[in-house]
XYZ file of C-alpha atoms in Angstrom:
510
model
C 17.413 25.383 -4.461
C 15.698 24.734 -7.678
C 12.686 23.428 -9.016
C 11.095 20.279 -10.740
C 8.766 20.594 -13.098
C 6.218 17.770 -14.219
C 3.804 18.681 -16.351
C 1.310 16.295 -18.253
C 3.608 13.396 -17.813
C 1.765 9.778 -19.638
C 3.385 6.564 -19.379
C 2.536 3.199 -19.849
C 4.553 -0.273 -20.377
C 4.806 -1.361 -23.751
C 2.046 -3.439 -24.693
C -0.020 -2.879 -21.434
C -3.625 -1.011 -22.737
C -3.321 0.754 -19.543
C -1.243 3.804 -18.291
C 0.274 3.882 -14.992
C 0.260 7.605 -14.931
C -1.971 9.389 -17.087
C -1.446 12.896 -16.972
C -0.033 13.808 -14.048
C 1.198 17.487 -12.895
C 3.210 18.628 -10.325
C 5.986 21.212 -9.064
C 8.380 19.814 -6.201
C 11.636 21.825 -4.707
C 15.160 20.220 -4.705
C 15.531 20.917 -0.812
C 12.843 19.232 0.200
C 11.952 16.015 2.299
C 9.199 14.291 -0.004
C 7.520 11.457 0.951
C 5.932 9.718 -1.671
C 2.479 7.784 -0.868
C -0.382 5.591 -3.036
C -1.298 2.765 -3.549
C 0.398 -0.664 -4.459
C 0.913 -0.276 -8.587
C 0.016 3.329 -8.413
C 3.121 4.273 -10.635
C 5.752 5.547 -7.546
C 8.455 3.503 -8.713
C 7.842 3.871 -12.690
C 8.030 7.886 -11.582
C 11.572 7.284 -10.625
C 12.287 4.996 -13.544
C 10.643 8.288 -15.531
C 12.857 11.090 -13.556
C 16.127 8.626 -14.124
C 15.494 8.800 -18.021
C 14.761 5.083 -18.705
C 11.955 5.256 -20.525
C 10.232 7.576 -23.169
C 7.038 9.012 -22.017
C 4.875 11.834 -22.668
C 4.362 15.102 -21.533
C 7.499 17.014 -19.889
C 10.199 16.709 -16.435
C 12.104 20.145 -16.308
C 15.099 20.236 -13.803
C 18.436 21.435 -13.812
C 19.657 18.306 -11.321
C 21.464 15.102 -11.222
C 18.832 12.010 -10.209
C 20.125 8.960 -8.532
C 18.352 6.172 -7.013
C 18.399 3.578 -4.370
C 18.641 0.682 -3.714
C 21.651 0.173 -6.066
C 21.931 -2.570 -8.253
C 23.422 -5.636 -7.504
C 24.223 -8.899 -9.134
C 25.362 -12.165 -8.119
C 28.614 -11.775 -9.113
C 28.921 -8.359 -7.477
C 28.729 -10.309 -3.885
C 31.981 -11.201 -4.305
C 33.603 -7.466 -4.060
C 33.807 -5.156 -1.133
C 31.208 -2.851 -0.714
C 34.487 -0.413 -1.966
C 34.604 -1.685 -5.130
C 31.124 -1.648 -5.566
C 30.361 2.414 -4.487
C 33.563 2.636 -7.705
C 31.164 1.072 -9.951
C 27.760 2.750 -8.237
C 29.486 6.399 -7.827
C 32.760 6.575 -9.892
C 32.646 10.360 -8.946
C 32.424 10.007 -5.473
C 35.920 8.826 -3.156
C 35.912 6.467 -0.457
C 36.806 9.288 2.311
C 33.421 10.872 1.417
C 31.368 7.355 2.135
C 33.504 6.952 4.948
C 32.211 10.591 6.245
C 28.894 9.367 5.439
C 28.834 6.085 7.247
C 29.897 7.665 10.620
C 26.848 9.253 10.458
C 24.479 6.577 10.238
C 26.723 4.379 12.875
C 28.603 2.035 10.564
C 32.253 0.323 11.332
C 34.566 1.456 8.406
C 35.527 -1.793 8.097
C 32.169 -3.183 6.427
C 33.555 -1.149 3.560
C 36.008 -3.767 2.711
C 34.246 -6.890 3.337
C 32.788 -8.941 0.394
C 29.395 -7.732 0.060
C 27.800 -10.759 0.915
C 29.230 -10.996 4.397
C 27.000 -7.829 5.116
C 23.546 -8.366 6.537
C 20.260 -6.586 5.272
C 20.761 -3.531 7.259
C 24.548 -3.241 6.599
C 23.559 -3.310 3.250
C 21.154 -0.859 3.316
C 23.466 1.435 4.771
C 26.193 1.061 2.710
C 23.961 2.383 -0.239
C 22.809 5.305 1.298
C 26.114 6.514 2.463
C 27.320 6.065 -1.118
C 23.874 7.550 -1.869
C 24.353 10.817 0.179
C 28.315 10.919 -0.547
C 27.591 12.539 -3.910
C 26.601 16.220 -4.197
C 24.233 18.278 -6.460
C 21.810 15.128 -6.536
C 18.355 15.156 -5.825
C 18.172 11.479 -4.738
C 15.354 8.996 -5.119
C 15.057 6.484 -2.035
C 12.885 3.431 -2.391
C 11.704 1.850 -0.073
C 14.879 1.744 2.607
C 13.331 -0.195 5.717
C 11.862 -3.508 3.944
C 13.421 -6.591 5.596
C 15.124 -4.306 8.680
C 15.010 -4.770 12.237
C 13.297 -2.227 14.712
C 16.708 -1.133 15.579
C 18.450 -1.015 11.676
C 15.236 1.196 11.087
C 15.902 3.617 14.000
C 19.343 4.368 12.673
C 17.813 5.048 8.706
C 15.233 6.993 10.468
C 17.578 9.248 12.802
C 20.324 9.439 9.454
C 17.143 10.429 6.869
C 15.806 13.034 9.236
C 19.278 14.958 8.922
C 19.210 15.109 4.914
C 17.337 16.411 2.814
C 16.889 16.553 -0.992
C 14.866 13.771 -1.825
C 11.734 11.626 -2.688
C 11.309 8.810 0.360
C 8.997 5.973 -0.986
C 8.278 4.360 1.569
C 4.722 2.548 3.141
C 6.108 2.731 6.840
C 4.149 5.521 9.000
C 6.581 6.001 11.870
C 9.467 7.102 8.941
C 7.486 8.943 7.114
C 6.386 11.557 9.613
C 9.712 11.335 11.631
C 11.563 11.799 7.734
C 9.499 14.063 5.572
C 8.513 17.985 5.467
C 6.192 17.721 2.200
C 4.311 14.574 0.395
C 3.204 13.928 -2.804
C 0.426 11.672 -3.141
C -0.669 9.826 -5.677
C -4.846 9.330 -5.240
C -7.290 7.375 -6.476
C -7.721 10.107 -9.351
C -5.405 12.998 -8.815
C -1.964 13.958 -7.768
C -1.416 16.451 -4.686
C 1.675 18.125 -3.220
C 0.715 19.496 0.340
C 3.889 20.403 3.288
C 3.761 18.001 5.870
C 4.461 14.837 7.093
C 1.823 11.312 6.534
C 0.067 12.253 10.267
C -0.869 15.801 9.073
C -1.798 14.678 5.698
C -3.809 12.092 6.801
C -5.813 14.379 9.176
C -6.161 16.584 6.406
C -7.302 14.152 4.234
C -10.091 12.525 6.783
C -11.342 15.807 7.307
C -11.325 17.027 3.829
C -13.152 13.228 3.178
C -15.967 13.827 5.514
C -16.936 17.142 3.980
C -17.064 15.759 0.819
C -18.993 13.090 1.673
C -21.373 15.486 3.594
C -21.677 17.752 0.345
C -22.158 14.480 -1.525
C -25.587 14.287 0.449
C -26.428 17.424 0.002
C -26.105 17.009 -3.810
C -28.146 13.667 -3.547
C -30.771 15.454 -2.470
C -30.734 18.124 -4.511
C -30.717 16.077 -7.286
C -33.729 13.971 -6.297
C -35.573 16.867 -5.638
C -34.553 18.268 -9.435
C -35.890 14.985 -10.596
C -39.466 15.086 -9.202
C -39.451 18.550 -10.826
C -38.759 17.351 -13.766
C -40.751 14.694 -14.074
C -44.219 16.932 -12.782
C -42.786 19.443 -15.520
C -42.762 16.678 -18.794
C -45.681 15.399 -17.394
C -47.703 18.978 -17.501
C -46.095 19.763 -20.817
C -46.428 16.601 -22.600
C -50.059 16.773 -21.046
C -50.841 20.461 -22.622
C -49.048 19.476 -25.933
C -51.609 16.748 -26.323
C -54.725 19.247 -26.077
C -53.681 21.797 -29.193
C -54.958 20.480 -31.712
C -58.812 19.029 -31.664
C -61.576 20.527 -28.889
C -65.131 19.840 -28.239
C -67.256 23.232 -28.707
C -70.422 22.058 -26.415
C -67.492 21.167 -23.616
C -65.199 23.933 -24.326
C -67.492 26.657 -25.383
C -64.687 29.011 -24.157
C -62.187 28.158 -26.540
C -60.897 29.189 -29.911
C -58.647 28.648 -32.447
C -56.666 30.913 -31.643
C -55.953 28.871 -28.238
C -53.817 26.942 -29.584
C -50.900 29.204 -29.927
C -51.102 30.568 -26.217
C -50.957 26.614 -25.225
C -48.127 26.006 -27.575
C -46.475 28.816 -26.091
C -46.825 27.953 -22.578
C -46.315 24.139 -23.472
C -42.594 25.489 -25.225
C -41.597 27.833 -21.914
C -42.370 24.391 -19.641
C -40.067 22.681 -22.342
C -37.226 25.021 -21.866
C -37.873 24.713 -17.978
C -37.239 20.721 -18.326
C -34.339 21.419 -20.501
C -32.783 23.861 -17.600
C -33.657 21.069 -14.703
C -31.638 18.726 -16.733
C -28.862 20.575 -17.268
C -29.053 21.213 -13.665
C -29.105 17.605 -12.674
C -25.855 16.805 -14.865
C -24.271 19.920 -13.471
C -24.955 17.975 -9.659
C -23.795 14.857 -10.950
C -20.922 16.002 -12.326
C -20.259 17.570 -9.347
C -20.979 14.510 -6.818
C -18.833 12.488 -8.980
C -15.905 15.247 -8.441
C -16.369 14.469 -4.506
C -15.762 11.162 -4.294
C -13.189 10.773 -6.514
C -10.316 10.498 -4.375
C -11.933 8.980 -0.902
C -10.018 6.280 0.387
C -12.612 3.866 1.154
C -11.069 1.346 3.790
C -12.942 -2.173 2.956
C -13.563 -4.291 5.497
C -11.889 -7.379 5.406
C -13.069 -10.747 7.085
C -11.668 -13.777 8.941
C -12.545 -16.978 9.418
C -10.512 -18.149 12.988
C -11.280 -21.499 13.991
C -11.758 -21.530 17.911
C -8.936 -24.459 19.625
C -10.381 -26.211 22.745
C -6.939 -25.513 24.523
C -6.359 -22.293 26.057
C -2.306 -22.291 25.326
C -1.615 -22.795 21.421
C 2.430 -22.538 21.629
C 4.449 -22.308 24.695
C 8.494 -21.741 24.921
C 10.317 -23.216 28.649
C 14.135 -21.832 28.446
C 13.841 -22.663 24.877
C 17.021 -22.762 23.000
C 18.020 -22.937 19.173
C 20.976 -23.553 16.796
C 21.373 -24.972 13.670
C 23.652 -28.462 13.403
C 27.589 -27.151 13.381
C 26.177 -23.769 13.762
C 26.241 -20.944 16.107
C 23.417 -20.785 18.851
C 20.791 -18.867 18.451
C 19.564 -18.122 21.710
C 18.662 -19.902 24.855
C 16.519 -19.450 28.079
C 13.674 -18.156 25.907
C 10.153 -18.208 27.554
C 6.798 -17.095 26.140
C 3.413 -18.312 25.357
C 0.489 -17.890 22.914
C -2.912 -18.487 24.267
C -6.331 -18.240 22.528
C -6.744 -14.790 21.129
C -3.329 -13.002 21.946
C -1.376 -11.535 19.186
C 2.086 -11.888 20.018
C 4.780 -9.856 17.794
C 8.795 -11.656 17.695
C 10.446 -9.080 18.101
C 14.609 -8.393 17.454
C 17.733 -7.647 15.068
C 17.911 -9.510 12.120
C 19.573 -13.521 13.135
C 18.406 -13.256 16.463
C 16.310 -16.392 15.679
C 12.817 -15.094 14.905
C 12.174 -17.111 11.984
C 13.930 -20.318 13.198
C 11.191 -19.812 16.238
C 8.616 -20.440 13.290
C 10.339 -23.128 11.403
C 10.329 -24.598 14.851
C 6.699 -24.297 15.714
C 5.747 -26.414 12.406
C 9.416 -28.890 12.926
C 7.509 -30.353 16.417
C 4.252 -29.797 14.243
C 5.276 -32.303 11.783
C 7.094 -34.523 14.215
C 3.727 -34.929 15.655
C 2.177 -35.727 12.434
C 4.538 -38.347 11.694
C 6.075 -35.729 8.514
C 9.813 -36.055 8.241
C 12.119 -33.046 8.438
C 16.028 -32.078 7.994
C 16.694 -32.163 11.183
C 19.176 -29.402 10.799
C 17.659 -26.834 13.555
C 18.359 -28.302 16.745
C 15.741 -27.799 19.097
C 16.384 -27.567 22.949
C 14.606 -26.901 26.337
C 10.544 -27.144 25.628
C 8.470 -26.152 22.962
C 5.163 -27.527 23.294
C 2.476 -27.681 19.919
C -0.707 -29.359 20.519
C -1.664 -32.183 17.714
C -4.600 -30.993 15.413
C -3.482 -27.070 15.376
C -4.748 -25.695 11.928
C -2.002 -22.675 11.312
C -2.665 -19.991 8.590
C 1.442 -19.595 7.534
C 2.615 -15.904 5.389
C 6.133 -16.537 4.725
C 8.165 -13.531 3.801
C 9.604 -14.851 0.677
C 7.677 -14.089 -2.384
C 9.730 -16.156 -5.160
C 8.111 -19.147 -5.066
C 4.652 -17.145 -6.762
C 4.855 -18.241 -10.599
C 1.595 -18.960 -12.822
C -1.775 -17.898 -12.851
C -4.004 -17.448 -10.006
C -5.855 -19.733 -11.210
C -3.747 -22.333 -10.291
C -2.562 -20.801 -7.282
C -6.328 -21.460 -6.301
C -6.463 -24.707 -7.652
C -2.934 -26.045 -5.657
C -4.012 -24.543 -2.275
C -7.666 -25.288 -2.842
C -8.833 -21.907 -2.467
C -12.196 -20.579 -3.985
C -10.868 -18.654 -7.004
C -13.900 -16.026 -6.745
C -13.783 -15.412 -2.931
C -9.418 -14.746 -3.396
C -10.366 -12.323 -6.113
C -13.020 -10.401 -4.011
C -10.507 -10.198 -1.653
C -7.749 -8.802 -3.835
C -10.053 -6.485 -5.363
C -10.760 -4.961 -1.241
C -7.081 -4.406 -1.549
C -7.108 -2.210 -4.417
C -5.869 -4.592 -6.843
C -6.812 -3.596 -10.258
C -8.896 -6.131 -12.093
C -6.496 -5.893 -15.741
C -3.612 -8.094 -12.811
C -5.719 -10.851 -12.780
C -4.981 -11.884 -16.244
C -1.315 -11.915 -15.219
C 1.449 -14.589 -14.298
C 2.277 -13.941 -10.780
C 6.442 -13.610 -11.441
C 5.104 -10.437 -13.199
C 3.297 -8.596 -9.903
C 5.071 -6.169 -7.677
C 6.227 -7.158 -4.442
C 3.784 -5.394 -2.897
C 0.996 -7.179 -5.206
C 2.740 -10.680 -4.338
C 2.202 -9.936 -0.719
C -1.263 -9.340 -1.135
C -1.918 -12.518 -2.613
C 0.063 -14.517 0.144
C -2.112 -12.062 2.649
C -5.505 -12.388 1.003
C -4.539 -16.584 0.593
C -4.243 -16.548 4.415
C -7.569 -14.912 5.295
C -9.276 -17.439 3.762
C -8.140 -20.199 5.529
C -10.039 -21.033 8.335
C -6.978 -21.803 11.058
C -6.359 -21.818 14.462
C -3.380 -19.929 14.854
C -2.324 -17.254 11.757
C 1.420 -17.301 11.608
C 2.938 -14.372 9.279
C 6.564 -13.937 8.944
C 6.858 -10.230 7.899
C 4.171 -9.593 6.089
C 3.739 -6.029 5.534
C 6.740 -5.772 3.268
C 6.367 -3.363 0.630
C 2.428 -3.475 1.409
C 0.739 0.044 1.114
C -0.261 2.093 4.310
C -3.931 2.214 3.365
C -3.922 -2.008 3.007
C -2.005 -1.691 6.199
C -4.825 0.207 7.928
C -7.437 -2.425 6.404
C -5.258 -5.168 7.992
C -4.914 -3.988 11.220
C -8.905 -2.602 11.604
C -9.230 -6.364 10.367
C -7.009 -7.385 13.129
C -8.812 -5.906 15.830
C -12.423 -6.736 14.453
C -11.669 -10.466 14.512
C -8.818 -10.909 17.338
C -7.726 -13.739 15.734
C -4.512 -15.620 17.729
C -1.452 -14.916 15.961
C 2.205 -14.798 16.006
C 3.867 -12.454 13.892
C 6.730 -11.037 13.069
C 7.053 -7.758 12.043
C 8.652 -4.303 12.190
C 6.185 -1.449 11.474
C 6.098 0.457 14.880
C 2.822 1.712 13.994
C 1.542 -1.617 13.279
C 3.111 -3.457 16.608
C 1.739 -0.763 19.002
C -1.452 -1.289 17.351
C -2.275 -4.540 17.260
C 0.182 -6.777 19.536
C -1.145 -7.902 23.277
C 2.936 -8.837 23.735
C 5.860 -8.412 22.288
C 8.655 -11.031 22.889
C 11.742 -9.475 22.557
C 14.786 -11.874 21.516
C-alpha cells in the first residue's frame, strides 16, 4: 500500500478563462475502493486525464504507481481485430492467460477473446476492458464510468466483479454500484474537495445531516447579524449625534456647560466610534462565516412539467405483440402490456431484447396514422394500438446529432430560449456553456439538454430511451422528485436500479 498525494493541483483547458479544478488537495491510498462523485463538468474525468500525465497543470501528484484507465480506446479500424489483438496493443505487458483468468471471473466465454471486436455487444465490451484492465499488476486503475449503455443484468456482473477488486477510482453516477463497489469517496462539491470512508448511502446521510446543521447555524448567524446591525446603527446615530454638539452652545440654555466640555464629549463620541468599528468587524466576521456554511449545500431545484391530460384512459397497449426487422431475426413475440393515464412503465431487459424497437414502434403506427411514411423495415405483428392526436415528449439515447448553438437548437424545436436556459441552469449547468457549440459539451451536459428540451414540451405521453446516461446523481435525484411531483405518463427505458424502484408503477420485463 502506498499513498497519493495531490496537493494544490490547477488546471484549466487552453484558452478556457475558467479552471476546472482550482486548487484542489487531497491524500487517497492505493488499496482502496474510491468512488468518485460531483457534478456534471466538475473536473472527474480531467482528474484522470491529470493522474495519466496528459496535460501540464499546476500544483503537484506524488505516487510511486502505474495509472491506467478505462474505457480503452478504440477506433474504427480497431473493430476489425479480436479483442486479443487489441488487449496486445492496450496492455503489451500483460499475456492472454492472465485476461483469460480475469474474464472467468466476471462470467465471460473465452471465446469472445477472439472474435472481431465488433461482433461483441456493449456489455461484452465492457468486460473485455476490465479484464485486460485488472490483468495487469502494480496499477492503481482509473474506471470511468463502466455501466453506461448496460443492461440490469451486464451491470450485476460489473457490480459482483468490482466488489472483489480493489485499487481504484470508480466514476460512476449509478447509486446501487457505488455503495455495493466502494469503501471510501472523494467528492468533488460545490466549493471543496472531501475524502470521507464509505460508500454514496453513508455519505449522503452524512452529508444531509451535516447540511441541516449548517443551515440551522446559518439562522442563527442571520440573526445575529441583524441584531449587530440595529446596534450599529443606534451606535452611529448617538455618536454622529454627540459629534455634532462640540463645538457651539447656548449659555442661557446650557448654563451648565463649559469649554472644557468639549473634550469629555469628544472623548465619549471617539469610545462610541471604536464600538461601531468593533460591531462591524463583528458583522463581517458573521458573514464570512454564513457564507462558509452554505458553500457546499446541494440545493435540489425543483423542476416542473407541463403533462397534457389525454381523454383516453389507455395511451399504448401491446396484444401478443411481436417484432423483427425485414430478413432479420425476431425479436420477441406474445408480448402484452399497457400504458394508461399516469403510469410510469420502465422496458425492462438485456441489451437486443427489443426495447427500443418497442419505441420506434409506438411512433411507426404513430405516423401510419398521420399519413407520415416510414421504412417499413421493423415488421410489426399481433396488436399495438396508438390513439390519433397523442402528443409524445421523445429523449432518444443518442447524443450525436447535438451540433450548433443553443440558440438554434431553440429556434429548430421552437423552444423558448430563456425558459431552456433556466432549466439548464436548475441542473447545475454553468452559465460560461452557454456560449458553446453543443459537439463541444460532455455527454452528461448533452443529456441535459435533450432532458431539459423534453420538460418543456407540453405532451401526453414522455417517452425517454435511456436517459440517465452519464447524468449526475444529484440531477438524478431532481428528476425523479420531479417525477413523482408531476406523475406524468411515461414509458421509459432505463437501468438505474435506484431510479426504477423509485419511480416505475410497472416494469415490463422482455
Amino acid at each position: 500500500m502506498s499513498q497519493i498525494r495531490v496537493s494544490n493541483l490547477t488546471f484549466a483547458y487552453e484558452g478556457s478563462p475558467y479552471d476546472v479544478l482550482k486548487n484542489v488537495s487531497f491524500n487517497i491510498d492505493t488499496d482502496w475502493k474510491l468512488g468518485l462523485i460531483g457534478r456534471n463538468g466538475k473536473g472527474k474525468t480531467t482528474l484522470c486525464n491529470l493522474l495519466l500525465g496528459k496535460y501540464s497543470y499546476q500544483g503537484s501528484i506524488v505516487s510511486s504507481v502505474h495509472f491506467d484507465y478505462f474505457p480503452f480506446k478504440v477506433n474504427e479500424s480497431d473493430l476489425e481485430k479480436t479483442a486479443d489483438e487489441l488487449i496486445s496493443i492496450w496492455k503489451p505487458q500483460v499475456e492472454s492467460w492472465q485476461v483469460l483468468i480475469q474474464m472467468n471471473e466476471i462470467k465471460m466465454d473465452p471465446e469472445c477473446l477472439y472474435r472481431p471486436f465488433k461482433t461483441l455487444s456493449h456489455g461484452e465490451r465492457t468486460r473485455v476492458m476490465l479484464a485486460a484492465l485488472f490483468a495487469g499488476e502494480n496499477e492503481f486503475l482509473l474506471i470511468d464510468e463502466p455501466t453506461n449503455h448496460l443492461d440490469i443484468k451486464a451491470r450485476k456482473i460489473v457490480k459482483d466483479y468490482l466488489a472483489k477488486k480493489k485499487g481504484f477510482i470508480l466514476i460512476s453516477h449509478d447509486r446501487d454500484l457505488l455503495d455495493a463497489v466502494c469503501d471510501h469517496v472523494l467528492v468533488f462539491n460545490k466549493s471543496t474537495v472531501e475524502v470521507q470512508a464509505g460508500n454514496f448511502s453513508s455519505w449522503w446521510e452524512n452529508k444531509q445531516k451535516k447540511d441541516a446543521y449548517n443551515a440551522a447555524e446559518n439562522e442563527k448567524h442571520l440573526k445575529e447579524i441583524g441584531k449587530l446591525r440595529e446596534s450599529i446603527k443606534r451606535s452611529r446615530s448617538w455618536a454622529d449625534k454627540n459629534e455634532s454638539t462640540k463645538i457651539g452652545f447656548d449659555p442661557i440654555k446650557e448654563h451648565d456647560r463649559c469649554l472644557d466640555t468639549r473634550a469629555i464629549i469628544g472623548a465619549k463620541t471617539k469610545k462610541m466610534q471604536l464600538r461601531v468599528q468593533s460591531y462591524e468587524k463583528r458583522v463581517d466576521r458573521e458573514i464570512e462565516e454564513k457564507e462558509g456554511l452554505l458553500q457546499d449545500i446541494e440545493k435540489v431545484v425543483d423542476l416542473r412539467l407541463n403533462p397534457l391530460n389525454y381523454h383516453k384512459e389507455t395511451l399504448i397497449e401491446a396484444r401478443d405483440l411481436k417484432l423483427s426487422y425485414e430478413g432479420g431475426k425476431e425479436l420477441f413475440n406474445g408480448l402484452n402490456f399497457k400504458v394508461n393515464r399516469g403510469d410510469r412503465v420502465i422496458l425492462s431487459g438485456e441489451n437486443g431484447s427489443g426495447k427500443s424497437s418497442i419505441i420506434r414502434a409506438i411512433f411507426q403506427v404513430l405516423d401510419e396514422k398521420n399519413g407520415v411514411a416510414n421504412d417499413g423495415k421493423l415488421l410489426i405483428e399481433g396488436r399495438l394500438e396508438v390513439p390519433s392526436g397523442l402528443i409524445i415528449s421523445y429523449i432518444n439515447q443518442d447524443t450525436s446529432g447535438l451540433k450548433g448553438s443553443l440558440h438554434n437548437f431553440c429556434v429548430e424545436r421552437n423552444i423558448d430560449k430563456s425558459l431552456l436556459l433556466a432549466i439548464l441552469r436548475q441542473l447545475d449547468f454553468e452559465r460560461e456553456q452557454f456560449n458553446k457549440n453543443m459537439e463541444d459539451f460532455s455527454e452528461g451536459q448533452k443529456k441535459k439538454v435533450l432532458i431539459a428540451s423534453s420538460l418543456l414540451t407540453a405532451a401526453h405521453l414522455y417517452i425517454w430511451d435511456e436517459p440517465l446516461n452519464y447524468i449526475d446523481v444529484f440531477s438524478r435525484m431532481q428528476i425523479e422528485k420531479l417525477i413523482l411531483s408531476y406523475k406524468p405518463t411515461m414509458l421509459l427505458v432505463e437501468h438505474d436500479v435506484r431510479f426504477q424502484e423509485k419511480i416505475a408503477t410497472e416494469v415490463v420485463r422482455l
